[in-house]
PDB file of C-alpha atoms in Angstrom:
ATOM      1  CA  MET B   8     191.223 164.512 124.659  1.00 46.00           C
ATOM      2  CA  SER B   9     190.472 166.886 127.476  1.00 55.00           C
ATOM      3  CA  ASN B  10     187.804 165.600 129.933  1.00 74.00           C
ATOM      4  CA  LYS B  11     186.208 169.138 129.350  1.00 91.00           C
ATOM      5  CA  VAL B  12     185.452 168.327 125.692  1.00 94.00           C
ATOM      6  CA  LEU B  13     181.899 166.893 125.355  1.00 96.00           C
ATOM      7  CA  LYS B  14     181.627 164.455 122.485  1.00 96.00           C
ATOM      8  CA  VAL B  15     178.204 163.832 121.013  1.00 96.00           C
ATOM      9  CA  THR B  16     177.875 160.777 118.819  1.00 94.00           C
ATOM     10  CA  HIS B  17     174.042 160.499 118.259  1.00 91.00           C
ATOM     11  CA  ASN B  18     173.374 160.587 114.549  1.00 91.00           C
ATOM     12  CA  ALA B  19     169.968 160.656 112.846  1.00 89.00           C
ATOM     13  CA  GLY B  20     167.765 163.464 111.333  1.00 90.00           C
ATOM     14  CA  PHE B  21     168.877 167.039 111.603  1.00 95.00           C
ATOM     15  CA  PHE B  22     166.721 168.015 114.538  1.00 95.00           C
ATOM     16  CA  SER B  23     167.241 164.777 116.282  1.00 93.00           C
ATOM     17  CA  CYS B  24     170.895 165.553 116.324  1.00 95.00           C
ATOM     18  CA  CYS B  25     170.243 169.055 117.528  1.00 96.00           C
ATOM     19  CA  SER B  26     168.041 167.679 120.413  1.00 95.00           C
ATOM     20  CA  VAL B  27     170.560 165.019 121.712  1.00 94.00           C
ATOM     21  CA  ARG B  28     173.292 167.676 121.326  1.00 96.00           C
ATOM     22  CA  LEU B  29     171.222 169.939 123.567  1.00 96.00           C
ATOM     23  CA  PHE B  30     170.369 167.357 126.141  1.00 95.00           C
ATOM     24  CA  GLU B  31     173.974 166.204 126.378  1.00 96.00           C
ATOM     25  CA  ILE B  32     175.271 169.674 126.880  1.00 97.00           C
ATOM     26  CA  ILE B  33     172.654 170.190 129.641  1.00 96.00           C
ATOM     27  CA  LYS B  34     173.567 166.853 131.267  1.00 95.00           C
ATOM     28  CA  TYR B  35     177.297 167.734 131.200  1.00 96.00           C
ATOM     29  CA  PHE B  36     176.407 171.255 132.670  1.00 97.00           C
ATOM     30  CA  ASN B  37     174.324 169.630 135.461  1.00 96.00           C
ATOM     31  CA  GLU B  38     176.840 166.895 136.306  1.00 96.00           C
ATOM     32  CA  ASN B  39     179.996 169.268 136.208  1.00 96.00           C
ATOM     33  CA  ARG B  40     178.327 172.632 137.252  1.00 97.00           C
ATOM     34  CA  GLU B  41     180.010 174.250 134.334  1.00 96.00           C
ATOM     35  CA  LEU B  42     180.030 174.207 130.607  1.00 97.00           C
ATOM     36  CA  PRO B  43     182.235 172.001 128.419  1.00 96.00           C
ATOM     37  CA  GLU B  44     185.325 173.784 126.821  1.00 95.00           C
ATOM     38  CA  MET B  45     184.198 172.289 123.522  1.00 94.00           C
ATOM     39  CA  VAL B  46     181.243 170.279 122.030  1.00 96.00           C
ATOM     40  CA  ASP B  47     182.559 167.807 119.447  1.00 95.00           C
ATOM     41  CA  SER B  48     179.832 166.927 117.086  1.00 95.00           C
ATOM     42  CA  SER B  49     182.032 165.383 114.334  1.00 94.00           C
ATOM     43  CA  GLU B  50     180.033 162.151 114.484  1.00 94.00           C
ATOM     44  CA  GLN B  51     176.684 163.776 114.192  1.00 95.00           C
ATOM     45  CA  PHE B  52     174.775 165.120 111.015  1.00 94.00           C
ATOM     46  CA  LYS B  53     176.279 162.185 108.924  1.00 94.00           C
ATOM     47  CA  ILE B  54     173.263 162.216 106.744  1.00 92.00           C
ATOM     48  CA  HIS B  55     174.530 165.586 105.444  1.00 94.00           C
ATOM     49  CA  LYS B  56     178.268 164.686 104.769  1.00 92.00           C
ATOM     50  CA  ASN B  57     180.633 162.322 103.337  1.00 87.00           C
ATOM     51  CA  GLU B  58     183.612 163.169 105.601  1.00 87.00           C
ATOM     52  CA  ASN B  59     183.855 162.579 109.371  1.00 86.00           C
ATOM     53  CA  ILE B  60     184.250 166.310 110.154  1.00 91.00           C
ATOM     54  CA  ASP B  61     182.308 168.631 112.421  1.00 94.00           C
ATOM     55  CA  ILE B  62     179.994 170.658 110.235  1.00 96.00           C
ATOM     56  CA  THR B  63     177.997 172.154 113.099  1.00 96.00           C
ATOM     57  CA  ASN B  64     179.512 175.712 112.474  1.00 96.00           C
ATOM     58  CA  ILE B  65     177.858 175.712 109.132  1.00 97.00           C
ATOM     59  CA  PHE B  66     174.502 175.788 110.918  1.00 98.00           C
ATOM     60  CA  PHE B  67     175.246 177.384 114.251  1.00 98.00           C
ATOM     61  CA  SER B  68     177.778 179.504 115.960  1.00 95.00           C
ATOM     62  CA  ASP B  69     178.744 179.690 119.656  1.00 92.00           C
ATOM     63  CA  SER B  70     177.708 183.131 121.089  1.00 90.00           C
ATOM     64  CA  GLY B  71     180.576 182.908 123.469  1.00 90.00           C
ATOM     65  CA  GLU B  72     178.254 183.997 126.309  1.00 91.00           C
ATOM     66  CA  PRO B  73     178.877 182.193 129.587  1.00 94.00           C
ATOM     67  CA  ILE B  74     176.237 180.313 131.521  1.00 97.00           C
ATOM     68  CA  LEU B  75     176.926 180.122 135.192  1.00 96.00           C
ATOM     69  CA  TYR B  76     175.710 177.319 137.316  1.00 97.00           C
ATOM     70  CA  THR B  77     173.211 178.081 139.961  1.00 96.00           C
ATOM     71  CA  ASN B  78     170.971 174.958 139.924  1.00 95.00           C
ATOM     72  CA  ASP B  79     170.426 171.895 137.826  1.00 95.00           C
ATOM     73  CA  VAL B  80     168.646 172.786 134.417  1.00 95.00           C
ATOM     74  CA  ILE B  81     165.447 170.717 134.000  1.00 92.00           C
ATOM     75  CA  PHE B  82     164.334 170.579 130.288  1.00 92.00           C
ATOM     76  CA  SER B  83     160.595 169.959 130.914  1.00 86.00           C
ATOM     77  CA  GLU B  84     158.186 169.672 133.727  1.00 74.00           C
ATOM     78  CA  VAL B  85     157.386 166.037 132.564  1.00 69.00           C
ATOM     79  CA  ASP B  86     159.750 163.119 132.484  1.00 57.00           C
ATOM     80  CA  ASN B  87     158.290 161.831 129.173  1.00 51.00           C
ATOM     81  CA  GLU B  88     159.958 161.819 125.719  1.00 59.00           C
ATOM     82  CA  PRO B  89     160.203 165.592 125.078  1.00 69.00           C
ATOM     83  CA  GLN B  90     159.795 165.073 121.332  1.00 74.00           C
ATOM     84  CA  PHE B  91     156.156 164.202 121.837  1.00 77.00           C
ATOM     85  CA  SER B  92     155.172 165.999 125.040  1.00 81.00           C
ATOM     86  CA  ASP B  93     153.446 169.240 125.541  1.00 87.00           C
ATOM     87  CA  TYR B  94     155.854 172.073 124.493  1.00 90.00           C
ATOM     88  CA  SER B  95     154.072 174.398 126.974  1.00 91.00           C
ATOM     89  CA  LEU B  96     155.729 172.219 129.822  1.00 90.00           C
ATOM     90  CA  ILE B  97     159.298 173.084 128.416  1.00 93.00           C
ATOM     91  CA  ASN B  98     161.204 175.243 130.920  1.00 94.00           C
ATOM     92  CA  TYR B  99     161.965 177.859 128.422  1.00 95.00           C
ATOM     93  CA  LYS B 100     163.554 180.230 130.984  1.00 95.00           C
ATOM     94  CA  GLN B 101     166.194 177.567 131.815  1.00 95.00           C
ATOM     95  CA  VAL B 102     166.793 176.179 128.378  1.00 96.00           C
ATOM     96  CA  SER B 103     166.808 179.338 126.236  1.00 97.00           C
ATOM     97  CA  PRO B 104     170.292 180.409 127.380  1.00 97.00           C
ATOM     98  CA  PHE B 105     171.685 177.016 125.912  1.00 97.00           C
ATOM     99  CA  ILE B 106     169.730 177.779 122.716  1.00 98.00           C
ATOM    100  CA  SER B 107     171.211 181.181 122.404  1.00 97.00           C
ATOM    101  CA  LYS B 108     174.635 180.020 123.152  1.00 97.00           C
ATOM    102  CA  TYR B 109     175.070 176.851 121.111  1.00 97.00           C
ATOM    103  CA  PHE B 110     172.333 177.090 118.459  1.00 98.00           C
ATOM    104  CA  LYS B 111     172.708 180.697 117.476  1.00 97.00           C
ATOM    105  CA  PRO B 112     172.158 180.805 113.612  1.00 98.00           C
ATOM    106  CA  SER B 113     175.501 181.123 111.672  1.00 98.00           C
ATOM    107  CA  ASP B 114     176.065 183.848 109.277  1.00 98.00           C
ATOM    108  CA  ILE B 115     175.191 181.485 106.456  1.00 98.00           C
ATOM    109  CA  VAL B 116     171.829 180.652 108.009  1.00 98.00           C
ATOM    110  CA  ASN B 117     171.026 184.414 108.770  1.00 98.00           C
ATOM    111  CA  ASN B 118     171.806 185.305 105.252  1.00 98.00           C
ATOM    112  CA  THR B 119     169.457 182.633 103.984  1.00 98.00           C
ATOM    113  CA  ILE B 120     166.787 183.679 106.460  1.00 98.00           C
ATOM    114  CA  ASN B 121     166.972 187.247 105.184  1.00 98.00           C
ATOM    115  CA  ARG B 122     166.919 186.112 101.699  1.00 98.00           C
ATOM    116  CA  PHE B 123     163.803 183.946 102.118  1.00 98.00           C
ATOM    117  CA  ILE B 124     162.011 186.924 104.025  1.00 98.00           C
ATOM    118  CA  SER B 125     162.911 189.263 101.198  1.00 98.00           C
ATOM    119  CA  LYS B 126     161.970 186.879  98.412  1.00 98.00           C
ATOM    120  CA  TYR B 127     158.618 185.848  99.640  1.00 97.00           C
ATOM    121  CA  GLY B 128     157.698 189.041 101.379  1.00 97.00           C
ATOM    122  CA  ILE B 129     157.365 187.363 104.704  1.00 97.00           C
ATOM    123  CA  GLU B 130     156.019 189.678 107.532  1.00 96.00           C
ATOM    124  CA  THR B 131     156.139 187.321 110.511  1.00 96.00           C
ATOM    125  CA  ASP B 132     153.997 189.500 112.679  1.00 95.00           C
ATOM    126  CA  GLU B 133     151.109 189.083 110.227  1.00 95.00           C
ATOM    127  CA  ILE B 134     151.530 185.391 109.479  1.00 97.00           C
ATOM    128  CA  CYS B 135     150.600 182.144 111.015  1.00 98.00           C
ATOM    129  CA  GLY B 136     153.207 179.427 110.560  1.00 98.00           C
ATOM    130  CA  VAL B 137     151.975 175.910 109.730  1.00 97.00           C
ATOM    131  CA  PHE B 138     154.533 172.995 110.309  1.00 95.00           C
ATOM    132  CA  TYR B 139     153.332 169.590 109.012  1.00 94.00           C
ATOM    133  CA  ARG B 140     155.765 166.638 109.242  1.00 92.00           C
ATOM    134  CA  GLY B 141     154.673 163.583 107.303  1.00 87.00           C
ATOM    135  CA  LEU B 142     156.368 160.819 105.389  1.00 80.00           C
ATOM    136  CA  ASP B 143     158.099 158.417 107.741  1.00 80.00           C
ATOM    137  CA  LYS B 144     157.091 160.189 110.932  1.00 80.00           C
ATOM    138  CA  HIS B 145     153.977 158.043 111.142  1.00 77.00           C
ATOM    139  CA  ARG B 146     156.175 155.195 112.336  1.00 79.00           C
ATOM    140  CA  GLU B 147     156.950 156.935 115.536  1.00 78.00           C
ATOM    141  CA  THR B 148     153.702 158.746 116.388  1.00 77.00           C
ATOM    142  CA  ASN B 149     150.149 159.372 115.205  1.00 78.00           C
ATOM    143  CA  ILE B 150     150.047 162.175 112.590  1.00 82.00           C
ATOM    144  CA  ALA B 151     147.131 164.466 112.202  1.00 87.00           C
ATOM    145  CA  ASP B 152     145.127 163.966 109.055  1.00 91.00           C
ATOM    146  CA  TYR B 153     145.016 166.862 106.693  1.00 95.00           C
ATOM    147  CA  ASP B 154     141.500 167.912 107.545  1.00 95.00           C
ATOM    148  CA  THR B 155     142.483 168.246 111.138  1.00 93.00           C
ATOM    149  CA  TYR B 156     145.163 170.802 110.229  1.00 94.00           C
ATOM    150  CA  ILE B 157     142.986 172.589 107.676  1.00 96.00           C
ATOM    151  CA  ASN B 158     140.013 172.873 110.064  1.00 96.00           C
ATOM    152  CA  LYS B 159     142.262 174.319 112.902  1.00 95.00           C
ATOM    153  CA  CYS B 160     143.670 176.884 110.293  1.00 96.00           C
ATOM    154  CA  LEU B 161     140.157 177.690 109.218  1.00 97.00           C
ATOM    155  CA  ASP B 162     139.276 178.434 112.748  1.00 96.00           C
ATOM    156  CA  ILE B 163     142.412 180.694 113.241  1.00 96.00           C
ATOM    157  CA  LYS B 164     141.773 182.529 110.009  1.00 96.00           C
ATOM    158  CA  SER B 165     138.046 183.193 110.993  1.00 96.00           C
ATOM    159  CA  LYS B 166     139.442 184.830 114.253  1.00 95.00           C
ATOM    160  CA  TYR B 167     142.379 186.743 113.019  1.00 94.00           C
ATOM    161  CA  ASN B 168     142.140 186.896 109.261  1.00 87.00           C
ATOM    162  CA  ILE B 169     145.629 186.027 108.794  1.00 94.00           C
ATOM    163  CA  ARG B 170     147.885 184.443 105.934  1.00 97.00           C
ATOM    164  CA  PHE B 171     149.694 181.184 106.400  1.00 98.00           C
ATOM    165  CA  LEU B 172     153.348 180.179 105.905  1.00 98.00           C
ATOM    166  CA  VAL B 173     153.153 176.570 105.308  1.00 97.00           C
ATOM    167  CA  GLN B 174     156.065 174.179 105.476  1.00 96.00           C
ATOM    168  CA  THR B 175     155.890 170.404 104.901  1.00 95.00           C
ATOM    169  CA  ASP B 176     157.875 167.502 103.562  1.00 92.00           C
ATOM    170  CA  GLU B 177     154.691 165.933 102.126  1.00 93.00           C
ATOM    171  CA  SER B 178     153.418 166.923  98.685  1.00 95.00           C
ATOM    172  CA  GLU B 179     149.895 165.897  99.106  1.00 96.00           C
ATOM    173  CA  PHE B 180     149.516 167.935 102.262  1.00 96.00           C
ATOM    174  CA  LEU B 181     150.906 171.092 100.528  1.00 97.00           C
ATOM    175  CA  LYS B 182     148.492 170.660  97.604  1.00 97.00           C
ATOM    176  CA  ALA B 183     145.467 170.080 100.021  1.00 97.00           C
ATOM    177  CA  PHE B 184     146.400 173.060 102.109  1.00 98.00           C
ATOM    178  CA  ILE B 185     146.988 175.393  99.188  1.00 97.00           C
ATOM    179  CA  ASN B 186     143.724 174.362  97.692  1.00 98.00           C
ATOM    180  CA  VAL B 187     141.968 175.762 100.807  1.00 98.00           C
ATOM    181  CA  PHE B 188     144.407 178.706 101.493  1.00 98.00           C
ATOM    182  CA  PRO B 189     145.561 179.818  97.998  1.00 97.00           C
ATOM    183  CA  ASP B 190     147.298 182.948  99.239  1.00 96.00           C
ATOM    184  CA  SER B 191     149.564 180.957 101.534  1.00 97.00           C
ATOM    185  CA  ILE B 192     153.409 181.254 101.357  1.00 98.00           C
ATOM    186  CA  TYR B 193     155.553 178.269 100.803  1.00 97.00           C
ATOM    187  CA  ILE B 194     159.290 178.428 100.609  1.00 97.00           C
ATOM    188  CA  SER B 195     159.990 176.413  97.455  1.00 95.00           C
ATOM    189  CA  GLU B 196     163.659 175.917  98.196  1.00 96.00           C
ATOM    190  CA  ILE B 197     162.511 173.181 100.470  1.00 94.00           C
ATOM    191  CA  PRO B 198     161.332 170.279  98.329  1.00 94.00           C
ATOM    192  CA  THR B 199     158.587 168.049  99.119  1.00 93.00           C
ATOM    193  CA  MET B 200     157.846 164.293  98.002  1.00 89.00           C
ATOM    194  CA  SER B 201     154.832 162.190  97.686  1.00 92.00           C
ATOM    195  CA  LYS B 202     153.769 159.980 100.671  1.00 88.00           C
ATOM    196  CA  SER B 203     156.714 157.665 101.588  1.00 85.00           C
ATOM    197  CA  ASP B 204     158.138 155.573 104.510  1.00 82.00           C
ATOM    198  CA  THR B 205     161.602 157.239 104.153  1.00 85.00           C
ATOM    199  CA  LEU B 206     163.058 160.598 105.413  1.00 86.00           C
ATOM    200  CA  LEU B 207     163.068 163.334 102.754  1.00 89.00           C
ATOM    201  CA  THR B 208     166.804 164.066 103.208  1.00 89.00           C
ATOM    202  CA  TYR B 209     167.724 160.640 101.767  1.00 84.00           C
ATOM    203  CA  HIS B 210     166.180 161.774  98.418  1.00 87.00           C
ATOM    204  CA  ILE B 211     168.417 164.842  98.234  1.00 91.00           C
ATOM    205  CA  PRO B 212     171.730 164.352  96.430  1.00 91.00           C
ATOM    206  CA  MET B 213     174.622 164.048  98.874  1.00 92.00           C
ATOM    207  CA  ASP B 214     176.367 167.227  97.447  1.00 92.00           C
ATOM    208  CA  SER B 215     173.095 169.206  98.074  1.00 93.00           C
ATOM    209  CA  ARG B 216     172.379 167.976 101.600  1.00 94.00           C
ATOM    210  CA  VAL B 217     174.328 170.697 103.465  1.00 95.00           C
ATOM    211  CA  GLU B 218     172.461 173.308 101.409  1.00 96.00           C
ATOM    212  CA  PHE B 219     169.219 171.568 102.154  1.00 95.00           C
ATOM    213  CA  GLY B 220     170.038 171.514 105.892  1.00 96.00           C
ATOM    214  CA  VAL B 221     170.818 175.311 105.874  1.00 97.00           C
ATOM    215  CA  ASN B 222     167.446 175.941 103.896  1.00 97.00           C
ATOM    216  CA  PHE B 223     165.366 173.805 106.181  1.00 97.00           C
ATOM    217  CA  LEU B 224     166.889 175.197 109.351  1.00 98.00           C
ATOM    218  CA  SER B 225     166.276 178.855 107.976  1.00 98.00           C
ATOM    219  CA  ALA B 226     162.596 178.043 107.098  1.00 97.00           C
ATOM    220  CA  THR B 227     162.190 176.517 110.710  1.00 98.00           C
ATOM    221  CA  ILE B 228     163.595 179.639 112.347  1.00 98.00           C
ATOM    222  CA  ILE B 229     161.320 181.835 110.229  1.00 98.00           C
ATOM    223  CA  LEU B 230     158.315 179.753 111.321  1.00 98.00           C
ATOM    224  CA  SER B 231     159.413 180.150 114.947  1.00 98.00           C
ATOM    225  CA  LYS B 232     159.189 184.021 114.439  1.00 98.00           C
ATOM    226  CA  CYS B 233     155.557 183.913 113.077  1.00 98.00           C
ATOM    227  CA  LYS B 234     152.958 185.490 115.238  1.00 97.00           C
ATOM    228  CA  TYR B 235     150.926 182.188 115.565  1.00 97.00           C
ATOM    229  CA  LEU B 236     152.295 178.696 115.006  1.00 97.00           C
ATOM    230  CA  VAL B 237     150.351 175.525 114.147  1.00 97.00           C
ATOM    231  CA  THR B 238     152.736 172.549 114.526  1.00 94.00           C
ATOM    232  CA  HIS B 239     152.925 168.787 114.855  1.00 91.00           C
ATOM    233  CA  SER B 240     154.706 166.939 117.642  1.00 88.00           C
ATOM    234  CA  GLY B 241     158.155 165.870 116.795  1.00 88.00           C
ATOM    235  CA  ASN B 242     161.668 167.307 116.862  1.00 91.00           C
ATOM    236  CA  CYS B 243     161.031 169.722 114.058  1.00 92.00           C
ATOM    237  CA  GLY B 244     158.107 171.303 115.726  1.00 93.00           C
ATOM    238  CA  LYS B 245     159.778 171.150 119.173  1.00 94.00           C
ATOM    239  CA  TRP B 246     162.766 173.155 117.635  1.00 96.00           C
ATOM    240  CA  ALA B 247     160.440 175.746 116.224  1.00 97.00           C
ATOM    241  CA  CYS B 248     159.206 176.301 119.802  1.00 96.00           C
ATOM    242  CA  LEU B 249     162.795 176.236 121.274  1.00 97.00           C
ATOM    243  CA  PHE B 250     163.834 178.918 118.722  1.00 98.00           C
ATOM    244  CA  ARG B 251     160.639 180.836 119.552  1.00 97.00           C
ATOM    245  CA  GLY B 252     161.604 180.726 123.200  1.00 97.00           C
ATOM    246  CA  ASN B 253     158.156 180.229 124.419  1.00 96.00           C
ATOM    247  CA  ASN B 254     154.748 178.602 123.748  1.00 94.00           C
ATOM    248  CA  ASP B 255     152.783 181.676 123.126  1.00 95.00           C
ATOM    249  CA  ASN B 256     150.233 181.515 120.327  1.00 96.00           C
ATOM    250  CA  VAL B 257     151.267 177.857 119.633  1.00 96.00           C
ATOM    251  CA  TYR B 258     148.745 175.337 118.575  1.00 95.00           C
ATOM    252  CA  GLN B 259     150.341 171.923 118.912  1.00 93.00           C
ATOM    253  CA  PHE B 260     148.804 168.674 117.685  1.00 90.00           C
ATOM    254  CA  ILE B 261     149.892 166.463 120.620  1.00 85.00           C
ATOM    255  CA  THR B 262     150.244 162.801 119.771  1.00 70.00           C
ATOM    256  CA  ALA B 263     150.787 159.629 121.624  1.00 60.00           C
ATOM    257  CA  GLY B 264     153.982 157.715 120.453  1.00 54.00           C
ATOM    258  CA  LYS B 265     153.606 154.336 118.955  1.00 49.00           C
ATOM    259  CA  SER B 266     156.745 152.480 119.765  1.00 44.00           C
ATOM    260  CA  ALA B 267     157.568 150.716 123.068  1.00 39.00           C
ATOM    261  CA  ASP B 268     159.922 153.414 124.037  1.00 45.00           C
ATOM    262  CA  TYR B 269     157.024 155.904 123.993  1.00 42.00           C
ATOM    263  CA  ASN B 270     154.451 153.903 125.905  1.00 43.00           C
ATOM    264  CA  ASN B 271     152.155 155.905 128.316  1.00 41.00           C
ATOM    265  CA  ILE B 272     153.517 159.281 126.946  1.00 42.00           C
ATOM    266  CA  LEU B 273     149.999 160.681 126.430  1.00 44.00           C
ATOM    267  CA  GLU B 274     146.517 159.195 126.508  1.00 47.00           C
ATOM    268  CA  TYR B 275     145.042 161.348 123.715  1.00 51.00           C
ATOM    269  CA  ASN B 276     145.538 162.967 120.427  1.00 64.00           C
ATOM    270  CA  GLY B 277     144.379 166.573 120.000  1.00 76.00           C
ATOM    271  CA  TRP B 278     145.271 170.260 119.884  1.00 77.00           C
ATOM    272  CA  SER B 279     146.990 171.868 122.827  1.00 76.00           C
ATOM    273  CA  LYS B 280     144.567 174.625 122.690  1.00 66.00           C
TER     274      LYS B 280
END
C-alpha cells in the first residue's frame, strides 16, 4: 500500500468515526504538508455493515478540491477532548476546508435532506434546531436534564417566537419536549427508544443500519442549517457545528466528562451563552 494512503481504523458510533477520520486526515496533513492520495476507512463504520468494505462514499463524497499546506492546522484553541469542549473555540476557518472536501454530503444524503425538508415543511431560517443525545451518553459525560433544555428553549421562544426542530434518541425527552412545544417538528424516520444504557444503532436491524446512518446524518445536517441551534456536548452536537461552519447562534450545554480520560476538561456544567 502506498505510503500516501491514510488508513483509519477507529470504529465506534457514526460521528465518533467521523471525528477520528477528520483528526487523522489533519494529522497526516500537518506531518506530511500535503493531503493523502486516498483515505481508507474500510475498517470504520462497522456498526453499519456486515462486510469489511469502505462504505464512506454512501455518506460522503470527496469534493476533489485541493488544500495547500501553508501552516499546521489546529483543530481547537484548547488541548482538551474536543468532543466535550466549547465549540466556539474550534478553528472553523482552518477546519472547514477539510469538512467541505472529505465530508461533503453524498447524492444519497442530499436527496434525503431535500426529501425531509419537503415532507416536513422545514424552513431552516425560521427554526431553532434542538439536539438532545441521551441513552448511553451519560456514561461519558453529564447530560442536561429535560427541564434545563426546555427552559432554555422557552427563553429562546420568548425572544424570537420561533418553532423548533427537535432531534433526539430518547423517547422520554421527545415526549416531554413536544408536550411543551406541540408545534415542533420531529423527523420520524429517526427512531427513538426508551431510556437505556445502549447505543440506539444496536437496536436497528443490521440490514437497515446504512439507511439509518443516511437518515441520521441528513437530520444532523438539517439541524446545522437552522437559524439557532440548542445542542448537547458530544460528537453529534460537535458535527452539527462543524457542518454549520461556525458557532453563531449556538447554545451548547457544556459538560464535564466523567471518565479518567476526560479529567479536568471543564469545571462546570452550563450553557455556553
